[in-house]
Short mmCIF file of C-alpha atoms in Angstrom, two decimals:
data_model
loop_
_atom_site.label_atom_id
_atom_site.label_comp_id
_atom_site.label_asym_id
_atom_site.label_seq_id
_atom_site.Cartn_x
_atom_site.Cartn_y
_atom_site.Cartn_z
CA UNK A 1 -2.04 -18.73 -10.81
CA UNK A 2 -0.69 -19.61 -14.24
CA UNK A 3 -2.32 -16.37 -15.47
CA UNK A 4 0.57 -14.23 -14.27
CA UNK A 5 3.01 -14.91 -17.09
CA UNK A 6 4.65 -12.05 -18.97
CA UNK A 7 5.83 -12.12 -22.53
CA UNK A 8 8.89 -14.25 -23.14
CA UNK A 9 10.98 -11.22 -24.03
CA UNK A 10 11.05 -10.13 -20.40
CA UNK A 11 12.51 -13.42 -19.31
CA UNK A 12 15.76 -12.64 -21.11
CA UNK A 13 16.56 -9.95 -18.55
CA UNK A 14 17.75 -12.23 -15.76
CA UNK A 15 21.41 -12.83 -15.07
CA UNK A 16 23.23 -9.87 -16.63
CA UNK A 17 25.57 -7.37 -15.00
CA UNK A 18 25.03 -3.61 -14.84
CA UNK A 19 27.31 -1.84 -17.29
CA UNK A 20 29.04 1.14 -15.67
CA UNK A 21 28.10 3.72 -18.28
CA UNK A 22 26.25 7.01 -17.98
CA UNK A 23 22.83 6.45 -16.46
CA UNK A 24 19.94 7.38 -18.80
CA UNK A 25 17.72 10.12 -17.38
CA UNK A 26 14.42 8.68 -18.59
CA UNK A 27 11.50 8.73 -18.62
CA UNK A 28 10.92 5.05 -19.39
CA UNK A 29 7.67 3.40 -20.45
CA UNK A 30 6.44 -0.14 -21.08
CA UNK A 31 3.11 0.68 -22.78
CA UNK A 32 1.19 3.83 -23.74
CA UNK A 33 -1.73 4.15 -21.29
CA UNK A 34 -0.30 6.99 -19.19
CA UNK A 35 0.86 10.37 -20.49
CA UNK A 36 2.21 13.01 -18.08
CA UNK A 37 0.32 16.29 -18.31
CA UNK A 38 1.87 18.50 -15.60
CA UNK A 39 4.09 18.36 -12.52
CA UNK A 40 3.77 20.76 -9.57
CA UNK A 41 6.34 21.23 -6.82
CA UNK A 42 4.72 20.81 -3.40
CA UNK A 43 5.53 21.06 0.29
CA UNK A 44 3.92 17.70 1.10
CA UNK A 45 2.78 15.72 -2.00
CA UNK A 46 1.63 12.49 -0.35
CA UNK A 47 -2.17 12.03 -0.18
CA UNK A 48 -4.65 13.99 -2.30
CA UNK A 49 -8.43 14.24 -2.63
CA UNK A 50 -10.42 15.96 -5.39
CA UNK A 51 -13.51 18.21 -5.23
CA UNK A 52 -15.12 18.15 -8.71
CA UNK A 53 -17.51 21.07 -8.18
CA UNK A 54 -14.63 23.42 -7.33
CA UNK A 55 -11.98 21.71 -9.49
CA UNK A 56 -9.65 21.69 -6.50
CA UNK A 57 -7.19 19.16 -5.10
CA UNK A 58 -6.45 18.99 -1.38
CA UNK A 59 -3.02 17.58 -0.59
CA UNK A 60 -1.44 16.55 2.73
CA UNK A 61 1.57 14.66 3.99
CA UNK A 62 3.45 14.63 7.30
CA UNK A 63 3.08 18.37 7.98
CA UNK A 64 0.66 20.75 9.71
CA UNK A 65 -0.77 22.04 6.43
CA UNK A 66 -3.33 21.33 3.74
CA UNK A 67 -2.22 22.44 0.27
CA UNK A 68 -4.92 23.50 -2.17
CA UNK A 69 -4.25 23.03 -5.89
CA UNK A 70 -6.33 24.61 -8.65
CA UNK A 71 -7.02 21.93 -11.26
CA UNK A 72 -9.15 24.05 -13.59
CA UNK A 73 -6.45 23.62 -16.18
CA UNK A 74 -4.70 20.31 -15.41
CA UNK A 75 -1.97 21.13 -17.93
CA UNK A 76 -0.98 23.98 -15.62
CA UNK A 77 -1.99 22.75 -12.16
CA UNK A 78 -1.22 25.48 -9.64
CA UNK A 79 -0.94 25.51 -5.86
CA UNK A 80 -3.07 28.44 -4.69
CA UNK A 81 -2.92 28.21 -0.90
CA UNK A 82 -1.39 26.44 2.08
CA UNK A 83 -3.70 26.21 5.09
CA UNK A 84 -2.41 25.60 8.61
CA UNK A 85 -4.08 22.84 10.65
CA UNK A 86 -3.60 21.93 14.34
CA UNK A 87 -1.80 18.61 13.82
CA UNK A 88 0.44 16.52 11.62
CA UNK A 89 -1.73 15.45 8.66
CA UNK A 90 -1.81 11.75 7.79
CA UNK A 91 -4.71 11.59 5.33
CA UNK A 92 -7.39 13.64 3.54
CA UNK A 93 -10.79 12.81 2.06
CA UNK A 94 -13.53 14.79 0.26
CA UNK A 95 -17.32 14.51 -0.03
CA UNK A 96 -19.25 17.22 -1.85
CA UNK A 97 -17.96 20.52 -0.45
CA UNK A 98 -16.58 18.85 2.69
CA UNK A 99 -12.92 18.14 3.40
CA UNK A 100 -11.72 16.01 6.33
CA UNK A 101 -8.14 15.58 7.52
CA UNK A 102 -6.77 13.11 10.07
CA UNK A 103 -3.92 14.34 12.25
CA UNK A 104 -1.31 12.63 14.42
CA UNK A 105 0.22 13.76 17.68
CA UNK A 106 4.00 14.18 18.04
CA UNK A 107 3.96 10.95 20.05
CA UNK A 108 1.95 9.07 17.46
CA UNK A 109 0.53 6.48 19.84
CA UNK A 110 -1.54 9.17 21.54
CA UNK A 111 -5.10 9.94 20.45
CA UNK A 112 -5.10 12.01 17.29
CA UNK A 113 -7.71 14.30 15.77
CA UNK A 114 -9.97 14.67 12.75
CA UNK A 115 -10.82 18.11 11.42
CA UNK A 116 -13.88 18.48 9.18
CA UNK A 117 -14.05 21.59 6.97
CA UNK A 118 -16.16 23.10 4.23
CA UNK A 119 -14.61 24.65 1.12
CA UNK A 120 -16.18 27.62 -0.63
CA UNK A 121 -13.33 29.82 -1.75
CA UNK A 122 -11.39 28.90 1.38
CA UNK A 123 -11.43 26.19 4.06
CA UNK A 124 -13.85 26.82 6.93
CA UNK A 125 -13.66 24.62 10.05
CA UNK A 126 -16.86 22.79 10.97
CA UNK A 127 -15.73 20.38 13.65
CA UNK A 128 -12.55 19.22 15.39
CA UNK A 129 -12.76 15.76 16.97
CA UNK A 130 -10.38 13.84 19.19
CA UNK A 131 -10.63 10.28 17.93
CA UNK A 132 -8.27 7.38 18.59
CA UNK A 133 -4.66 6.29 18.74
CA UNK A 134 -2.71 7.11 15.58
CA UNK A 135 -5.48 7.86 13.04
CA UNK A 136 -3.38 6.88 10.04
CA UNK A 137 -6.08 7.07 7.35
CA UNK A 138 -9.54 8.56 6.94
CA UNK A 139 -12.26 7.94 4.36
CA UNK A 140 -15.73 9.34 3.70
CA UNK A 141 -18.30 6.71 2.83
CA UNK A 142 -19.86 7.48 -0.58
CA UNK A 143 -23.14 8.54 1.09
CA UNK A 144 -21.24 11.15 3.15
CA UNK A 145 -22.71 10.00 6.50
CA UNK A 146 -19.60 8.32 7.93
CA UNK A 147 -15.95 9.10 8.22
CA UNK A 148 -14.05 5.84 8.70
CA UNK A 149 -10.78 6.12 10.61
CA UNK A 150 -7.95 3.58 10.65
CA UNK A 151 -6.91 3.69 14.31
CA UNK A 152 -3.51 2.09 13.93
CA UNK A 153 -2.57 2.03 17.61
CA UNK A 154 1.17 1.52 17.21
CA UNK A 155 3.13 1.25 20.47
CA UNK A 156 5.36 3.87 22.04
CA UNK A 157 9.04 3.66 21.11
CA UNK A 158 9.85 1.65 24.27
CA UNK A 159 6.71 -0.54 23.99
CA UNK A 160 5.64 0.70 27.44
CA UNK A 161 2.34 1.81 25.89
CA UNK A 162 0.60 -0.18 23.15
CA UNK A 163 -2.95 1.10 22.49
CA UNK A 164 -5.63 -1.06 20.96
CA UNK A 165 -6.11 -0.72 17.22
CA UNK A 166 -9.60 -0.39 15.80
CA UNK A 167 -11.88 1.22 13.23
CA UNK A 168 -13.26 4.63 14.16
CA UNK A 169 -16.63 5.96 12.98
CA UNK A 170 -17.51 9.64 12.91
CA UNK A 171 -21.21 9.61 12.02
CA UNK A 172 -23.94 12.11 11.13
CA UNK A 173 -27.62 11.60 10.29
CA UNK A 174 -27.48 13.93 7.30
CA UNK A 175 -24.53 14.51 4.96
CA UNK A 176 -24.42 18.30 5.15
CA UNK A 177 -22.13 20.91 6.63
CA UNK A 178 -24.36 21.73 9.61
CA UNK A 179 -24.53 18.08 10.70
CA UNK A 180 -20.76 17.71 10.58
CA UNK A 181 -20.44 20.29 13.35
CA UNK A 182 -21.77 17.72 15.84
CA UNK A 183 -20.75 14.27 14.62
CA UNK A 184 -20.75 11.30 16.99
CA UNK A 185 -17.68 9.09 17.40
CA UNK A 186 -17.38 5.37 18.13
CA UNK A 187 -14.68 2.73 17.75
CA UNK A 188 -15.12 -0.88 16.65
CA UNK A 189 -12.54 -3.16 18.20
CA UNK A 190 -11.31 -6.70 17.55
CA UNK A 191 -11.97 -8.15 21.01
CA UNK A 192 -15.03 -10.15 19.92
CA UNK A 193 -13.04 -12.23 17.42
CA UNK A 194 -11.66 -15.73 17.99
CA UNK A 195 -7.97 -14.90 18.34
CA UNK A 196 -6.81 -18.52 18.47
CA UNK A 197 -8.57 -19.26 15.19
CA UNK A 198 -7.03 -16.18 13.58
CA UNK A 199 -3.53 -17.09 14.77
CA UNK A 200 -3.91 -20.66 13.54
CA UNK A 201 -5.14 -19.35 10.17
CA UNK A 202 -1.94 -17.33 9.74
CA UNK A 203 -2.72 -13.84 11.04
CA UNK A 204 0.57 -12.51 12.42
CA UNK A 205 0.93 -11.03 15.91
CA UNK A 206 4.06 -8.86 16.07
CA UNK A 207 5.04 -7.17 19.31
CA UNK A 208 5.18 -8.32 22.93
CA UNK A 209 1.76 -7.19 24.22
CA UNK A 210 -0.43 -10.03 22.97
CA UNK A 211 -2.53 -10.71 19.90
CA UNK A 212 -5.21 -8.02 20.22
CA UNK A 213 -2.64 -5.29 20.85
CA UNK A 214 -0.78 -6.35 17.72
CA UNK A 215 -3.68 -5.64 15.32
CA UNK A 216 -2.95 -2.36 13.53
CA UNK A 217 -5.35 -1.01 10.83
CA UNK A 218 -3.51 0.74 8.01
CA UNK A 219 -5.65 1.57 4.96
CA UNK A 220 -9.39 1.73 4.21
CA UNK A 221 -11.46 1.13 1.07
CA UNK A 222 -15.26 1.30 0.91
CA UNK A 223 -17.96 -0.26 -1.28
CA UNK A 224 -19.97 2.03 -3.56
CA UNK A 225 -23.15 1.41 -1.55
CA UNK A 226 -21.45 2.50 1.73
CA UNK A 227 -22.35 -0.80 3.42
CA UNK A 228 -18.99 -2.58 3.50
CA UNK A 229 -15.43 -1.50 4.06
CA UNK A 230 -12.12 -3.36 3.97
CA UNK A 231 -9.11 -2.45 6.08
CA UNK A 232 -5.55 -3.67 5.62
CA UNK A 233 -3.79 -4.87 8.77
CA UNK A 234 -0.34 -4.54 7.30
CA UNK A 235 2.00 -5.84 9.98
CA UNK A 236 -0.46 -8.67 10.65
CA UNK A 237 -0.56 -9.71 6.95
CA UNK A 238 -4.34 -9.66 7.12
CA UNK A 239 -7.48 -7.80 6.08
CA UNK A 240 -10.62 -6.91 8.02
CA UNK A 241 -14.15 -6.67 6.59
CA UNK A 242 -16.31 -3.98 8.18
CA UNK A 243 -20.10 -3.83 8.41
CA UNK A 244 -20.47 -0.04 8.19
CA UNK A 245 -24.13 0.38 9.24
CA UNK A 246 -23.57 -1.92 12.23
CA UNK A 247 -20.20 -0.32 13.03
CA UNK A 248 -18.72 -3.77 13.52
CA UNK A 249 -15.72 -5.77 12.30
CA UNK A 250 -17.30 -8.80 10.60
CA UNK A 251 -14.24 -10.94 10.05
CA UNK A 252 -10.47 -10.93 9.59
CA UNK A 253 -8.72 -13.14 7.08
CA UNK A 254 -5.00 -13.79 6.49
CA UNK A 255 -3.44 -12.77 3.15
CA UNK A 256 -0.85 -15.52 2.92
CA UNK A 257 2.42 -15.51 1.05
CA UNK A 258 4.02 -15.81 -2.36
CA UNK A 259 6.15 -18.91 -2.90
CA UNK A 260 9.27 -17.75 -4.71
CA UNK A 261 10.08 -21.30 -5.76
CA UNK A 262 7.11 -21.35 -8.15
CA UNK A 263 7.19 -20.48 -11.82
CA UNK A 264 6.18 -16.84 -12.29
CA UNK A 265 7.17 -15.78 -8.76
CA UNK A 266 10.93 -15.35 -9.09
CA UNK A 267 12.78 -12.44 -7.43
CA UNK A 268 16.23 -10.95 -7.19
CA UNK A 269 16.98 -11.36 -3.49
CA UNK A 270 20.69 -10.41 -3.55
CA UNK A 271 22.08 -6.87 -3.71
CA UNK A 272 25.23 -7.61 -5.71
CA UNK A 273 25.05 -5.09 -8.55
CA UNK A 274 23.52 -7.65 -10.93
CA UNK A 275 20.04 -8.35 -12.21
CA UNK A 276 19.50 -11.95 -11.25
CA UNK A 277 15.79 -12.77 -11.10
CA UNK A 278 15.38 -16.42 -10.21
CA UNK A 279 13.42 -18.89 -8.12
CA UNK A 280 14.84 -19.10 -4.62
CA UNK A 281 13.42 -22.35 -3.29
CA UNK A 282 13.60 -21.54 0.44
CA UNK A 283 11.84 -18.13 0.32
CA UNK A 284 8.23 -17.10 0.82
CA UNK A 285 7.12 -13.46 0.62
CA UNK A 286 4.54 -12.22 3.15
CA UNK A 287 2.13 -9.94 1.28
CA UNK A 288 1.57 -7.34 4.04
CA UNK A 289 -0.23 -4.74 1.87
CA UNK A 290 -0.32 -1.03 2.57
CA UNK A 291 -2.83 0.46 0.10
CA UNK A 292 -5.91 -1.52 -0.96
CA UNK A 293 -8.78 -0.80 -3.35
CA UNK A 294 -12.23 -2.38 -3.59
CA UNK A 295 -14.33 -2.74 -6.73
CA UNK A 296 -17.44 -4.58 -7.83
CA UNK A 297 -17.84 -6.75 -10.92
CA UNK A 298 -21.27 -8.28 -11.47
CA UNK A 299 -22.59 -8.96 -8.00
CA UNK A 300 -19.18 -9.74 -6.47
CA UNK A 301 -16.84 -7.61 -4.37
CA UNK A 302 -13.10 -7.74 -5.05
CA UNK A 303 -10.16 -6.16 -3.24
CA UNK A 304 -6.79 -5.28 -4.73
CA UNK A 305 -3.76 -5.23 -2.43
CA UNK A 306 -0.41 -3.46 -2.94
CA UNK A 307 1.94 -5.87 -1.19
CA UNK A 308 4.61 -3.55 0.21
CA UNK A 309 5.79 -5.49 3.26
CA UNK A 310 6.09 -4.20 6.82
CA UNK A 311 8.99 -5.22 9.05
CA UNK A 312 8.66 -3.97 12.63
CA UNK A 313 12.08 -2.36 12.95
CA UNK A 314 11.35 1.11 14.38
CA UNK A 315 11.68 0.15 18.02
CA UNK A 316 14.62 -0.65 20.29
CA UNK A 317 12.43 -2.79 22.54
CA UNK A 318 11.25 -5.32 19.94
CA UNK A 319 11.67 -6.30 16.29
CA UNK A 320 10.54 -9.13 14.03
CA UNK A 321 13.46 -8.63 11.64
CA UNK A 322 16.31 -11.12 11.49
CA UNK A 323 18.57 -12.79 8.93
CA UNK A 324 18.83 -16.22 7.36
CA UNK A 325 22.20 -16.70 9.05
CA UNK A 326 20.74 -15.95 12.48
CA UNK A 327 17.84 -18.36 11.99
CA UNK A 328 20.26 -21.09 10.89
CA UNK A 329 22.42 -20.41 13.96
CA UNK A 330 19.31 -20.76 16.17
CA UNK A 331 18.51 -24.14 14.59
CA UNK A 332 15.20 -22.87 13.19
CA UNK A 333 15.94 -23.55 9.51
CA UNK A 334 16.46 -26.91 7.84
CA UNK A 335 20.18 -27.17 7.03
CA UNK A 336 19.53 -29.60 4.18
CA UNK A 337 17.69 -26.77 2.40
CA UNK A 338 19.61 -23.77 3.69
CA UNK A 339 23.01 -24.96 2.61
CA UNK A 340 26.14 -22.95 3.33
CA UNK A 341 26.02 -21.47 -0.19
CA UNK A 342 22.36 -20.39 0.04
CA UNK A 343 22.89 -18.99 3.53
CA UNK A 344 25.89 -16.99 2.34
CA UNK A 345 24.10 -15.76 -0.79
CA UNK A 346 21.17 -14.52 1.32
CA UNK A 347 23.25 -13.03 4.14
CA UNK A 348 21.93 -9.48 3.60
CA UNK A 349 18.28 -10.43 3.08
CA UNK A 350 15.85 -9.21 5.75
CA UNK A 351 13.55 -12.03 6.87
CA UNK A 352 10.90 -12.51 9.54
CA UNK A 353 11.67 -13.92 12.97
CA UNK A 354 7.98 -14.51 13.73
CA UNK A 355 7.06 -17.52 11.58
CA UNK A 356 7.95 -20.89 13.13
CA UNK A 357 7.80 -24.56 12.17
CA UNK A 358 7.83 -26.09 15.65
CA UNK A 359 4.21 -25.05 16.26
CA UNK A 360 1.04 -23.91 14.51
CA UNK A 361 -0.12 -24.21 10.92
CA UNK A 362 3.24 -24.95 9.28
CA UNK A 363 4.68 -27.34 11.87
CA UNK A 364 7.18 -29.79 10.37
CA UNK A 365 8.30 -33.22 11.55
CA UNK A 366 11.58 -31.87 12.91
CA UNK A 367 10.39 -28.41 13.92
CA UNK A 368 12.71 -26.75 11.40
CA UNK A 369 11.53 -24.62 8.50
CA UNK A 370 12.45 -25.50 4.91
CA UNK A 371 11.81 -21.85 4.02
CA UNK A 372 12.24 -18.31 5.35
CA UNK A 373 9.72 -15.48 5.07
CA UNK A 374 10.58 -12.13 3.53
CA UNK A 375 8.64 -8.89 4.05
CA UNK A 376 6.41 -8.04 1.09
CA UNK A 377 5.81 -10.07 -2.06
CA UNK A 378 6.85 -7.38 -4.61
CA UNK A 379 3.46 -7.85 -6.26
CA UNK A 380 -0.21 -6.90 -6.27
CA UNK A 381 -3.02 -9.36 -5.59
CA UNK A 382 -6.77 -9.65 -6.06
CA UNK A 383 -8.91 -11.25 -3.35
CA UNK A 384 -12.58 -12.14 -3.20
CA UNK A 385 -13.97 -9.41 -0.95
CA UNK A 386 -16.41 -11.70 0.83
CA UNK A 387 -14.46 -14.93 1.32
CA UNK A 388 -10.86 -13.69 1.33
CA UNK A 389 -9.93 -16.23 -1.34
CA UNK A 390 -6.87 -15.32 -3.41
CA UNK A 391 -7.81 -15.02 -7.08
CA UNK A 392 -4.69 -13.60 -8.75
CA UNK A 393 -1.19 -12.31 -8.04
CA UNK A 394 1.14 -10.39 -10.36
CA UNK A 395 4.17 -12.40 -9.21
CA UNK A 396 7.46 -11.34 -10.77
CA UNK A 397 5.99 -8.87 -13.29
CA UNK A 398 7.35 -5.70 -11.70
CA UNK A 399 10.95 -6.87 -11.52
CA UNK A 400 10.83 -8.28 -15.07
CA UNK A 401 9.43 -5.07 -16.55
CA UNK A 402 11.87 -2.79 -14.74
CA UNK A 403 14.77 -5.00 -15.81
CA UNK A 404 13.57 -4.73 -19.40
CA UNK A 405 12.87 -1.01 -19.78
CA UNK A 406 15.22 0.60 -17.23
CA UNK A 407 17.91 -1.83 -16.03
CA UNK A 408 19.99 1.03 -14.63
CA UNK A 409 17.15 1.68 -12.18
CA UNK A 410 16.44 -1.95 -11.33
CA UNK A 411 15.57 -2.16 -7.61
CA UNK A 412 17.21 1.21 -6.97
CA UNK A 413 16.42 3.19 -3.83
CA UNK A 414 14.61 6.25 -5.17
CA UNK A 415 14.43 7.72 -1.67
CA UNK A 416 18.13 8.47 -1.92
CA UNK A 417 17.77 9.96 -5.41
CA UNK A 418 20.90 8.19 -6.66
CA UNK A 419 20.69 5.67 -9.48
CA UNK A 420 22.47 2.81 -7.74
CA UNK A 421 20.78 -0.23 -9.19
CA UNK A 422 20.08 -3.41 -7.23
CA UNK A 423 20.37 -1.69 -3.82
CA UNK A 424 16.91 -2.82 -2.69
CA UNK A 425 16.99 -6.40 -3.96
CA UNK A 426 17.79 -7.72 -0.49
CA UNK A 427 15.20 -5.49 1.18
CA UNK A 428 11.62 -5.58 -0.24
CA UNK A 429 12.59 -4.70 -3.81
CA UNK A 430 10.24 -2.27 -5.59
CA UNK A 431 7.75 -1.98 -2.67
CA UNK A 432 4.24 -1.68 -4.16
CA UNK A 433 2.84 1.09 -1.95
CA UNK A 434 -0.65 1.95 -3.12
CA UNK A 435 -3.32 1.03 -5.65
CA UNK A 436 -6.51 2.56 -7.00
CA UNK A 437 -9.13 1.47 -9.52
CA UNK A 438 -10.95 3.31 -12.29
CA UNK A 439 -12.93 2.73 -15.47
CA UNK A 440 -11.98 4.22 -18.84
CA UNK A 441 -13.96 3.47 -22.03
CA UNK A 442 -15.74 0.54 -20.38
CA UNK A 443 -12.47 -1.08 -19.29
CA UNK A 444 -11.47 -1.34 -15.64
CA UNK A 445 -7.88 -0.52 -14.69
CA UNK A 446 -5.73 -0.81 -11.57
CA UNK A 447 -3.00 1.79 -11.04
CA UNK A 448 -0.14 0.74 -8.76
CA UNK A 449 2.56 2.99 -7.31
CA UNK A 450 5.96 1.41 -6.59
CA UNK A 451 7.47 3.37 -3.73
CA UNK A 452 11.17 2.48 -3.79
CA UNK A 453 11.77 2.03 -7.52
CA UNK A 454 9.13 4.70 -8.27
CA UNK A 455 6.85 4.70 -11.28
CA UNK A 456 3.25 3.63 -11.84
CA UNK A 457 2.10 0.30 -13.27
CA UNK A 458 -1.27 -0.13 -14.99
CA UNK A 459 -3.23 -3.39 -15.21
CA UNK A 460 -6.38 -4.07 -17.17
CA UNK A 461 -8.52 -5.87 -14.58
CA UNK A 462 -11.76 -6.00 -16.55
CA UNK A 463 -11.57 -9.74 -15.90
CA UNK A 464 -10.58 -9.80 -12.19
CA UNK A 465 -9.20 -13.31 -12.45
CA UNK A 466 -7.06 -12.65 -15.53
CA UNK A 467 -5.52 -9.14 -15.33
CA UNK A 468 -3.06 -7.94 -17.96
CA UNK A 469 -0.18 -5.54 -17.48
CA UNK A 470 -0.67 -2.75 -20.04
CA UNK A 471 1.73 -0.01 -18.91
CA UNK A 472 4.53 0.97 -16.59
CA UNK A 473 5.74 4.58 -16.51
CA UNK A 474 8.89 5.70 -14.69
CA UNK A 475 10.35 9.19 -14.53
CA UNK A 476 13.28 9.18 -12.08
CA UNK A 477 12.58 12.86 -11.32
CA UNK A 478 9.30 11.81 -9.69
CA UNK A 479 10.31 9.68 -6.73
CA UNK A 480 8.35 7.71 -4.15
CA UNK A 481 4.68 7.47 -5.20
CA UNK A 482 2.57 7.52 -2.03
CA UNK A 483 -0.98 8.55 -2.91
CA UNK A 484 -2.70 7.60 -6.18
CA UNK A 485 -6.00 9.26 -7.11
CA UNK A 486 -8.19 8.38 -10.10
CA UNK A 487 -10.50 11.09 -11.47
CA UNK A 488 -13.16 9.59 -13.77
CA UNK A 489 -14.01 11.33 -17.04
CA UNK A 490 -17.42 12.48 -15.77
CA UNK A 491 -15.80 14.37 -12.87
CA UNK A 492 -12.69 15.53 -14.73
CA UNK A 493 -11.80 19.20 -15.30
CA UNK A 494 -10.78 18.05 -18.81
CA UNK A 495 -14.02 17.23 -20.58
CA UNK A 496 -14.31 13.52 -21.27
CA UNK A 497 -10.75 12.78 -20.11
CA UNK A 498 -9.98 10.56 -17.10
CA UNK A 499 -6.95 11.64 -15.06
CA UNK A 500 -4.53 10.05 -12.61
CA UNK A 501 -3.02 12.18 -9.83
CA UNK A 502 0.10 10.84 -8.11
CA UNK A 503 1.77 12.37 -5.06
CA UNK A 504 5.50 11.60 -4.97
CA UNK A 505 6.65 11.69 -1.35
CA UNK A 506 10.42 11.75 -1.88
CA UNK A 507 10.62 14.34 -4.67
CA UNK A 508 7.71 16.42 -3.26
CA UNK A 509 6.07 16.55 -6.69
CA UNK A 510 2.46 16.15 -7.74
CA UNK A 511 2.13 14.76 -11.27
CA UNK A 512 -1.06 14.51 -13.32
CA UNK A 513 -1.43 11.97 -16.13
CA UNK A 514 -4.01 11.46 -18.84
CA UNK A 515 -5.26 7.90 -19.35
CA UNK A 516 -6.11 6.27 -22.63
#
């Protein structure tokens, strides 16, 4: 883990106050890998998928439409149509001339749908399938014979209904349009797994309906040979490995935490209008990734995780969110560690109520915890895709870089669109939302979108166990990166030029970057 150090110049950023001058408009950049090419105003601008043969992007996001963007000239990307669909789109994926969209019901816990279409010069419906509870993400396998569905299965608002989560499979024998008119559907569940072993290993179980009901698939990534898939279980702070041909969940492994007392893992945990990145001894950050991305190096599988964090705070009936002060008052934290000063300093920090020290893996002699757990680690990580072993974590890099190049936007809340720095320090910070992987000139890169502070970070991950931060690009006009799509040079509408497409949820903009 000593591989996560940044240059010493970044370390000078901690401990200074924000000067109340005019806020620079940006853009701001750490390196020179990304160069913006065009920005298009959209209705949705969240998740996009690319069809190389037609040079078209298909874009969705929390609306009953699919937007089609002509990418023939990426310098002047143009929305050419907006197609109505029968549900609220959550995700889109492309294979050949096929486009598939997952759709949620108004009451999201109900069974949603997947619509499969073919694109010629317009979208033609092939099949409409009722699938599973809350199909939050969908992904074609590279061979085009399966559509994998993340059946999240979140509960109703009053927790009266809490469907099982699982992995859905829409399957055809042949990857062509005719076959996708009559696909078969099945769901792989978690009920065959040893739940006690998973709980003891550190897999979280939020909610009040038991362990199996708590498992909620979020995001899917698939191996190039279509045989394996990995699914983030965000609220559970875990990842599942899927045997695609067998349509079975092979294993689930916990993703652990970042120890903010360690060198290289400092954070600013206090929203006080200052940049104060330091090691808070009593804090551990649960990774809880949203977006994940698999890649292969040699004969090994690796998985990148964007460690956003996921408090369960959308329900009146149950929450896992509390405060340091409340845990101290309940006698659950060690008062010799959580002194009055530390407790006061961290009074606004959101922490987890779920982790305990009077039972389970981290039981202490007195049953009191010498640490509290925050939601998200403000970092990205790389795991061995077979064993689940942690290989690398970016630690404090994001906060250090933002403090260096754009202190006025340090931990700002880009959702609000107002440059009030430090607002998110006590609540998940920059929030790494999504990550994708691509190769350019025989180097492998990871592209990471930071939802709350906005901007895209680029790591050279050619050596998966020793990544290097090579760029960070922030334009405050593009806010809330949600979907990140890499277009390799061989599929690009610009001959020989790899592209990055980013959908910005808050600003409703779709920006295309060249990569060098």
